[in-house]
Short mmCIF file of C-alpha atoms in Angstrom, two decimals:
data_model
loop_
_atom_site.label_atom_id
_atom_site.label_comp_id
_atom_site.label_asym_id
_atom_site.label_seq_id
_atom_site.Cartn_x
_atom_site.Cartn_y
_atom_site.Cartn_z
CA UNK A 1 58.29 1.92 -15.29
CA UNK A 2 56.79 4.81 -13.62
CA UNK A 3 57.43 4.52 -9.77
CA UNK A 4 60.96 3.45 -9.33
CA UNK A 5 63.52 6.03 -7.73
CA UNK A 6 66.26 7.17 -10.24
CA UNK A 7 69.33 8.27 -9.13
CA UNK A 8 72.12 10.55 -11.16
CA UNK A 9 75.23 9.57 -9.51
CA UNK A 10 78.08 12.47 -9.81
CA UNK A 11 81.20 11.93 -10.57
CA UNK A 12 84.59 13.25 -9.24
CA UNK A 13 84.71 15.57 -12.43
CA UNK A 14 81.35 16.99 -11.87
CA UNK A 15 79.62 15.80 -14.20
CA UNK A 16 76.86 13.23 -13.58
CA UNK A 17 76.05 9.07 -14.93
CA UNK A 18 72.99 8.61 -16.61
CA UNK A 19 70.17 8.07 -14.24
CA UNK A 20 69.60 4.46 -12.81
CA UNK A 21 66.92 2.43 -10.83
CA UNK A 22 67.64 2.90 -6.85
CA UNK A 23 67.55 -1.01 -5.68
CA UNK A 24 67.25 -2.06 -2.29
CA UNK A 25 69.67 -4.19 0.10
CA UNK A 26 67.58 -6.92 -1.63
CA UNK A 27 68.73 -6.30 -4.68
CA UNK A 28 65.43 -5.41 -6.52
CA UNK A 29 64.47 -2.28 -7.68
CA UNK A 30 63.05 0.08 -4.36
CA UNK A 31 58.99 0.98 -4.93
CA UNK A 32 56.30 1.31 -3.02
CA UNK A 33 54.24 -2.26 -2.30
CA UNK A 34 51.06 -2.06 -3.01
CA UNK A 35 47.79 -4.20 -3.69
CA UNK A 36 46.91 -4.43 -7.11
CA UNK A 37 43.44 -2.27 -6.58
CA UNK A 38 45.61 0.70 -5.11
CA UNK A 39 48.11 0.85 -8.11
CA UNK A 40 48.82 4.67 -7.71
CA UNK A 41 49.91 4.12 -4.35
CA UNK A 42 53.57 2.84 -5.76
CA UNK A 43 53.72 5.95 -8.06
CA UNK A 44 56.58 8.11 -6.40
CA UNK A 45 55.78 11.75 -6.91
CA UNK A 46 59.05 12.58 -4.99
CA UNK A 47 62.19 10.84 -3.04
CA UNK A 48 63.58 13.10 -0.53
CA UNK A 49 66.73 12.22 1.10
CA UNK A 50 66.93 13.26 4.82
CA UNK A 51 68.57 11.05 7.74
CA UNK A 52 64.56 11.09 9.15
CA UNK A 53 65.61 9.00 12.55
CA UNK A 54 68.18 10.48 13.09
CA UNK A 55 70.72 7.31 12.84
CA UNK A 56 73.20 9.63 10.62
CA UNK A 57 72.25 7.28 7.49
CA UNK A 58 70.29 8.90 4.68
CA UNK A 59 66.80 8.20 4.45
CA UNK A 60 63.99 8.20 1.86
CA UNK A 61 60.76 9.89 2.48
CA UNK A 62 58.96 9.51 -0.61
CA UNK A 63 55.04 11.12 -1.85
CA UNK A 64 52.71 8.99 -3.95
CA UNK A 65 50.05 9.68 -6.60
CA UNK A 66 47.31 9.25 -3.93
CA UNK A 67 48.74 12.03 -1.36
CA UNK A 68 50.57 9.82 1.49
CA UNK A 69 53.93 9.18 2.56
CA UNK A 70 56.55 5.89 3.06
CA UNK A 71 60.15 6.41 4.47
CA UNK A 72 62.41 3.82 3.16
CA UNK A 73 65.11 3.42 5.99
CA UNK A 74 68.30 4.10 4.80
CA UNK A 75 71.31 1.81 5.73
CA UNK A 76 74.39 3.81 5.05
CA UNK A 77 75.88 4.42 1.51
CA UNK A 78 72.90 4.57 -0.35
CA UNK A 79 71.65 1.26 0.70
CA UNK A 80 67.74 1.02 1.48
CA UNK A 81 65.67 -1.35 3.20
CA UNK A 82 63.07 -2.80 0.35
CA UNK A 83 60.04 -2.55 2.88
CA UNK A 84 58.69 1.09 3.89
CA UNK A 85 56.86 2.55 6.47
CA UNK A 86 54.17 4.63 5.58
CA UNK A 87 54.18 7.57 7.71
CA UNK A 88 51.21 8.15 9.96
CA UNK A 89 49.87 10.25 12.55
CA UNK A 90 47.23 8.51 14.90
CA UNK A 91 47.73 5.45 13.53
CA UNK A 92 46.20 7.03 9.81
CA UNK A 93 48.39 7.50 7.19
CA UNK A 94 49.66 10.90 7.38
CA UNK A 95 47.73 12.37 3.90
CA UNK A 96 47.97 15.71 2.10
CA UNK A 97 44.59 17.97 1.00
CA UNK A 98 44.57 17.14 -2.26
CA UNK A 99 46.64 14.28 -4.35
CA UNK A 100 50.16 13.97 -5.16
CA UNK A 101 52.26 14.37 -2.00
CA UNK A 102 55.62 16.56 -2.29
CA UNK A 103 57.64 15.98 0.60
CA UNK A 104 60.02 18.19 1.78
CA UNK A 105 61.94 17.89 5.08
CA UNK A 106 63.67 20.77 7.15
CA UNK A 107 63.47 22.28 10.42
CA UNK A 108 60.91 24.78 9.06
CA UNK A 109 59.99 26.53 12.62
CA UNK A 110 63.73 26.26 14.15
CA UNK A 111 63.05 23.90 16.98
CA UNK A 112 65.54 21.40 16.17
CA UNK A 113 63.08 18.95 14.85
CA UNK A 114 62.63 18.30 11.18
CA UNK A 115 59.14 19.54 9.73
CA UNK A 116 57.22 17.68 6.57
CA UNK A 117 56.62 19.76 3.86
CA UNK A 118 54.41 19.11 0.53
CA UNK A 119 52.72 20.66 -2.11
CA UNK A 120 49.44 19.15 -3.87
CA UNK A 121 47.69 18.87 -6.68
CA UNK A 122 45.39 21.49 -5.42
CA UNK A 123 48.13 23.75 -5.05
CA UNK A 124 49.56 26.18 -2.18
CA UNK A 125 52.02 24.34 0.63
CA UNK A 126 51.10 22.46 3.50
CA UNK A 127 53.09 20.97 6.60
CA UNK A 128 52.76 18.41 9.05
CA UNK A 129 54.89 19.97 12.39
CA UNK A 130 56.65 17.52 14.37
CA UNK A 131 56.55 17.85 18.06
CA UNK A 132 58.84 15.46 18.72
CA UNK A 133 61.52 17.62 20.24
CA UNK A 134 65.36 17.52 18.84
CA UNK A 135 66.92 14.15 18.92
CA UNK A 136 63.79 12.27 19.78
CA UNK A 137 61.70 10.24 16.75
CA UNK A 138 59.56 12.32 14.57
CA UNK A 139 55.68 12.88 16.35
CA UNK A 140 54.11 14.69 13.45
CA UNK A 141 50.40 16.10 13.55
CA UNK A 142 48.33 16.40 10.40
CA UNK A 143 48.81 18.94 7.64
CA UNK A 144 47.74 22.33 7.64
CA UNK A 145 48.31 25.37 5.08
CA UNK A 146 51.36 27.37 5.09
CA UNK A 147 50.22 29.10 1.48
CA UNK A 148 46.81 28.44 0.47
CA UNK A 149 46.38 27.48 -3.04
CA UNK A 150 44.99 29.94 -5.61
CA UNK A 151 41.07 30.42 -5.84
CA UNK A 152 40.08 28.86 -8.78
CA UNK A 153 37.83 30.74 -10.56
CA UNK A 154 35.65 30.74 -14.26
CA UNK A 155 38.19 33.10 -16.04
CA UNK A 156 40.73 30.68 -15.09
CA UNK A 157 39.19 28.78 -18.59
CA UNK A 158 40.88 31.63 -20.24
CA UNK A 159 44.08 32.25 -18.09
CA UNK A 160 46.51 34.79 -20.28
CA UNK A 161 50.07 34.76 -18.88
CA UNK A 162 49.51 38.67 -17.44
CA UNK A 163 47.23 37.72 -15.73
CA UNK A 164 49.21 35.05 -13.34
CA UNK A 165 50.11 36.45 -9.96
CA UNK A 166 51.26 33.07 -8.20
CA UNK A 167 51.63 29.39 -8.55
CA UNK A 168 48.42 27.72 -10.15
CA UNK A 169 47.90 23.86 -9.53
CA UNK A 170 50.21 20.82 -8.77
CA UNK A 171 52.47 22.62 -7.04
CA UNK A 172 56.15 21.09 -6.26
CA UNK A 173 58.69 22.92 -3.71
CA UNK A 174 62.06 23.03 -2.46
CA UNK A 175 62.82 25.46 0.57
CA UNK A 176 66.17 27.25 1.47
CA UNK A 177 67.97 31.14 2.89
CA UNK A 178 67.46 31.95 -0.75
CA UNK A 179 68.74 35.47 -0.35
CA UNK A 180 70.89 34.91 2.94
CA UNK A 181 68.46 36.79 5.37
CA UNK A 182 68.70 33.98 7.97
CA UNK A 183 64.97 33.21 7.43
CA UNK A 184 63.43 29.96 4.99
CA UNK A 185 61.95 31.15 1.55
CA UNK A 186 59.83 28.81 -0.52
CA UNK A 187 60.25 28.05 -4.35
CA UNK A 188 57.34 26.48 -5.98
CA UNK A 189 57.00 24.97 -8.95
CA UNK A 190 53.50 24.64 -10.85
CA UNK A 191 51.28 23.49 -13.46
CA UNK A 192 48.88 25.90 -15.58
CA UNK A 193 47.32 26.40 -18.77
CA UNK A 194 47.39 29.67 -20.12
CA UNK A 195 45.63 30.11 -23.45
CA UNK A 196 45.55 32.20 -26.78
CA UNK A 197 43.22 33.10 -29.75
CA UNK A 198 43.86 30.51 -32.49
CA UNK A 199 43.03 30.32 -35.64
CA UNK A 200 44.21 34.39 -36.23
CA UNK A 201 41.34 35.68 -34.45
CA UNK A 202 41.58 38.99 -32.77
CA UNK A 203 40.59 39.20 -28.96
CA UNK A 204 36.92 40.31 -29.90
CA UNK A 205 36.65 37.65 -32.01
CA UNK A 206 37.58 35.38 -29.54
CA UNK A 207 35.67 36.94 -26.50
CA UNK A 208 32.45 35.64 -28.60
CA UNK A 209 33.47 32.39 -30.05
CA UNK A 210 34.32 31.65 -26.31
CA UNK A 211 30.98 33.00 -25.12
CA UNK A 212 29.11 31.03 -27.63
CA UNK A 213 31.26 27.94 -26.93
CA UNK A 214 30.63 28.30 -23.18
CA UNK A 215 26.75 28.14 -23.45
CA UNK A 216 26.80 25.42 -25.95
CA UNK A 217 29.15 23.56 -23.62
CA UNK A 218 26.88 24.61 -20.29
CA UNK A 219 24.07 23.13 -22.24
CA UNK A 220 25.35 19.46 -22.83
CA UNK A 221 27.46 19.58 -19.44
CA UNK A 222 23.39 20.12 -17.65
CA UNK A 223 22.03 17.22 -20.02
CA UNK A 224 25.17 15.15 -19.45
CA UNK A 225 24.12 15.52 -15.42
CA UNK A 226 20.78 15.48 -15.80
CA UNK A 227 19.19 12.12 -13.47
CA UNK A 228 16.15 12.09 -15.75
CA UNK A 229 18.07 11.21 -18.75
CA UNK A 230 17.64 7.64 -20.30
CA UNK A 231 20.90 6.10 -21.30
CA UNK A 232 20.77 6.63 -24.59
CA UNK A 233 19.96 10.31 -24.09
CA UNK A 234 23.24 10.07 -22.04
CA UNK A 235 25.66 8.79 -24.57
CA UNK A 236 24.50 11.05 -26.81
CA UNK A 237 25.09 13.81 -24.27
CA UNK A 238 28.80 12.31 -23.99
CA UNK A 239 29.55 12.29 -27.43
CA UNK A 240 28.38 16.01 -28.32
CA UNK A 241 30.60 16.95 -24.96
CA UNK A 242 33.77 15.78 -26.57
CA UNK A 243 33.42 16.79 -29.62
CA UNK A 244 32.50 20.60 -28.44
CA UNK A 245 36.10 20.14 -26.13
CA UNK A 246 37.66 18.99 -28.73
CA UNK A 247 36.25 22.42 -31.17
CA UNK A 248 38.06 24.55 -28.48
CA UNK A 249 41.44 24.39 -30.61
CA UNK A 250 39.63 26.00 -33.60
CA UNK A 251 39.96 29.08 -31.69
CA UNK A 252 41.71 28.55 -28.34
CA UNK A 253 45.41 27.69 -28.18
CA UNK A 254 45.88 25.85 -24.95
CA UNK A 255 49.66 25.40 -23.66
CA UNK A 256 49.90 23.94 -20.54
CA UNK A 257 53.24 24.84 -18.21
CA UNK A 258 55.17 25.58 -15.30
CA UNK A 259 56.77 28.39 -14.03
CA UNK A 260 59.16 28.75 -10.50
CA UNK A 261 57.65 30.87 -8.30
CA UNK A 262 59.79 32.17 -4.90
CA UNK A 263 58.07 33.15 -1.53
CA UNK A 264 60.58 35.11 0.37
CA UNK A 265 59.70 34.93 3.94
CA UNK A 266 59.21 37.93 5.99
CA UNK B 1 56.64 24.37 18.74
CA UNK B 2 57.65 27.76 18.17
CA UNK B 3 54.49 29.78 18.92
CA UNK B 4 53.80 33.31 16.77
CA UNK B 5 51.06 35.03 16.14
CA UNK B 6 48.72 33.87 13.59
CA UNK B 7 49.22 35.87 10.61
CA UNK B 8 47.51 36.07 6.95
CA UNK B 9 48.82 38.13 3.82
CA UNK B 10 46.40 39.06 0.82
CA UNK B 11 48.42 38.51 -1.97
CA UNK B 12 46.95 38.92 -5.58
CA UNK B 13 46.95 35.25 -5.80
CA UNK B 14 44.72 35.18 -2.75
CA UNK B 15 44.57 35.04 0.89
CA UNK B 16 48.42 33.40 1.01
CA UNK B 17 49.54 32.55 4.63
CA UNK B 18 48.34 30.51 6.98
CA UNK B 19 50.49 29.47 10.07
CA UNK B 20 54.00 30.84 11.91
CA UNK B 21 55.11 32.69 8.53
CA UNK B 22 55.08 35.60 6.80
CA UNK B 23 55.84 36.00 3.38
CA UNK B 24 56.48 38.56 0.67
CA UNK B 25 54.06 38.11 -2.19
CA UNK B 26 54.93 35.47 -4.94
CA UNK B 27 57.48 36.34 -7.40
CA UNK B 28 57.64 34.24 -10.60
CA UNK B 29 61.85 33.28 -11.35
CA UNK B 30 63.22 35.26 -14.22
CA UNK B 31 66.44 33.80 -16.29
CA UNK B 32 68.07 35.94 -18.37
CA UNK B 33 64.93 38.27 -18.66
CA UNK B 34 62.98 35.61 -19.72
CA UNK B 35 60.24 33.92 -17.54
CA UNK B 36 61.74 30.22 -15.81
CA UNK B 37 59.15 27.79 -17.51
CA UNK B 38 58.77 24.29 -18.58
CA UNK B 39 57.61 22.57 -21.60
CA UNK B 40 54.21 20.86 -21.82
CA UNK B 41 52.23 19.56 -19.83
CA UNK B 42 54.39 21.63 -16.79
CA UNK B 43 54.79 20.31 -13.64
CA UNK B 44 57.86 22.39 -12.97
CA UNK B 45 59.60 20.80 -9.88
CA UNK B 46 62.07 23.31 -8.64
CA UNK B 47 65.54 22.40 -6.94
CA UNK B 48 68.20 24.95 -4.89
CA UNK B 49 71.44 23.33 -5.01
CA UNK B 50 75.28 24.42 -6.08
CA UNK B 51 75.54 22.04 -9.11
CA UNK B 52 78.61 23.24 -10.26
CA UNK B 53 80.33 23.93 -7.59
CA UNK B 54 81.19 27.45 -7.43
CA UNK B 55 79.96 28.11 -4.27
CA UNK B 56 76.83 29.41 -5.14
CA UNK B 57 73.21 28.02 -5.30
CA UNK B 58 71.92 27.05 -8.89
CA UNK B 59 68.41 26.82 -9.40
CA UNK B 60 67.25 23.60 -11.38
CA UNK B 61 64.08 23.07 -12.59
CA UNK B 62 62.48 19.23 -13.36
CA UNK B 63 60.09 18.70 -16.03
CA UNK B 64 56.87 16.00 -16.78
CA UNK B 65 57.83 16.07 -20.43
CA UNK B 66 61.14 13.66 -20.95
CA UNK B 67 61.67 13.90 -17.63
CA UNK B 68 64.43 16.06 -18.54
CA UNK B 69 66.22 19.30 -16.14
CA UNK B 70 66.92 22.40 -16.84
CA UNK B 71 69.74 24.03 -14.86
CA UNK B 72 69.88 28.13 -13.94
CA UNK B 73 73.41 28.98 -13.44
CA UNK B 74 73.43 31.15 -11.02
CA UNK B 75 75.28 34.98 -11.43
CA UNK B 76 75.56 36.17 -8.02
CA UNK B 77 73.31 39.44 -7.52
CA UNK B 78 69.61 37.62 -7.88
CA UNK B 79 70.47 36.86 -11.63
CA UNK B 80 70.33 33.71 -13.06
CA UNK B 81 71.64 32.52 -16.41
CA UNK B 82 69.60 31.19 -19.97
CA UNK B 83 68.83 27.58 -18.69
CA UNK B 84 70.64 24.58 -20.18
CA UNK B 85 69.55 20.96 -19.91
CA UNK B 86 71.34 18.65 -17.51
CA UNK B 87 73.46 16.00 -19.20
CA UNK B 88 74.93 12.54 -18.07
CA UNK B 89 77.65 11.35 -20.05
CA UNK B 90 77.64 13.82 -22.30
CA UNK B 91 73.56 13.72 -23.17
CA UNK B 92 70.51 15.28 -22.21
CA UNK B 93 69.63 13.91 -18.84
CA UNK B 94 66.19 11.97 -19.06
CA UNK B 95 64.47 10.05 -15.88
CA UNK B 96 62.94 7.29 -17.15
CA UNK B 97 59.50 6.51 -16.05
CA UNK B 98 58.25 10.26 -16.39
CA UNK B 99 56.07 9.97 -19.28
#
């Protein structure tokens, strides 16, 4: 069931038990509670563990499909209150640009307070600063950019893996010294799709099936959007669009993935 | 908060910083020569920690497909080894719930 927190306990030996459901001190499996109309809500993008109150237990701040935050409250050895709190600022829930909140938690600007962290599905990293003060409960403000995500742009339909320069979309991070300089670096994890002539066309070949495909598709996409359309102009509309998406893999190889990408900081 | 002075980096991925930080431009992981990637459809969730306990930093890499882990032993000098899939009891680690 997607939205339960899994846990890989390690053992003495170093090696680790198979992963199981994270319950609460009630005994039920720990998710997010939420109304049956805001389903993706419960779906955890990310547990982080992080004593967040500073009580010395561990503590789960946790993302969600939608882009907002909970903290389970931990209660010593890996025992968690069922009910969270969702993290606000201003009395709104604290929410990333973009959907599926990351959250990472560190003292990102050294003043003894832990920051939030996230990535998005738009990409780049964002942060919520907390103001608080060291020792004092967390007062965060709302997000801004720390790395802006990468401008999409129309040759990104054709992305080739030369041509990638930094993360793409749904970026996920983790933040540490990486190289021992006494400053934070970034990693960041991504989604993209780079593609490849199928089929054993050569580039030229391609270059103009993709053209051609592009101003067929253009076409339907304007009569798919078009208000003046009757409905069964519309439908009909629908139906050529997915079948011309669908005509992409006669010459397009599309393979979606991830790289790590590392931001060492200045 | 710590004030600096607002700074911004062009990067070839764009206009990259925003904020109290400066960073070098974005430098995709290599292991073992090879690219650090994930199988389809990505979402590569990246993780710093000493899994083996050498003493250094490994770099482990979550997936969407499986929900399976990769981990990058790491060599000391910025190199990191061919990545190998977490296990648990002596399989391939899989978080259930990542479909």
């Amino acid at each position: 069931m997607a939205g339960l927190f899994q846990v890989l306990r390690g053992q003495a030996d170093g090696t680790f038990k198979k992963a199981e459901a994270l319950e609460g001190t009630d005994g039920e499996p720990l998710i997010i509670p939420v109304e049956k109309e805001n389903w993706v809500d419960n779906i955890c993008t990310r547990p982080f563990a992080v004593d967040w109150d500073g009580d010395e237990h561990l503590d789960l701040v946790v993302g969600n499909f939608t882009g907002t935050f909970f903290l389970f409250k931990g209660e010593g050895k890996g025992k968690f209150l069922p009910e969270p709190q969702q993290i606000k600022v201003d009395d709104q829930p604290l929410t990333i640009k973009g959907h599926h909140s990351d959250p990472f938690v560190i003292d990102w600007d050294g003043d003894g307070d832990l920051d939030l962290l996230s990535g998005s599905s738009e990409g780049g990293l964002q942060i919520a600063e907390n103001h608080a003060g060291a020792g004092k409960s967390p007062e965060l403000v709302a997000f801004k950019s720390l790395i802006e995500p990468r401008q999409q742009s129309a040759s990104d339909e054709t992305l080739r893996d030369e041509d990638l320069t930094g993360p793409s979309s749904s970026t996920r991070i983790w933040i540490d010294d990486m190289n021992s300089d006494g400053k934070l670096d970034v990693f960041v994890g991504d989604l993209v799709t780079l593609v490849a002539p199928a089929g054993g066309l050569t580039e030229k070949e391609f270059k103009a099936k993709y053209d051609e495909w592009q101003v067929t598709f253009a076409k339907v996409v304007k009569e798919m959007n078009s208000p003046s359309g009757d409905e069964k102009t519309q439908i009909e509309a629908r139906q050529r669009f997915q079948k011309l998406y669908s005509q992409r893999s006669e010459f397009m190889k599309e393979d979606r993935t991830g790289f790590v990408w590392l931001y060492l900081q200045k | 908060m710590r004030m600096l002075l607002l700074s911004t980096l062009l990067v070839g991925c764009g206009l990259a910083v925003a904020g109290a930080a400066e960073f070098e431009p974005p430098v995709r992981l290599k292991a073992d020569g090879v690219s650090v990637r994930v199988e389809s459809p990505g979402y590569a969730a990246p993780c710093w920690a000493d899994v083996d306990g050498d003493g250094k930093k490994d770099l482990l890499v979550g997936q969407f497909s499986g929900g399976k882990i990769q981990v990058y032993k790491n060599l000391g000098d910025g190199k990191l080894a061919a990545g190998q899939w977490l296990k648990a009891e002596g399989a391939v680690a899989e978080v259930p719930g990542v479909w």
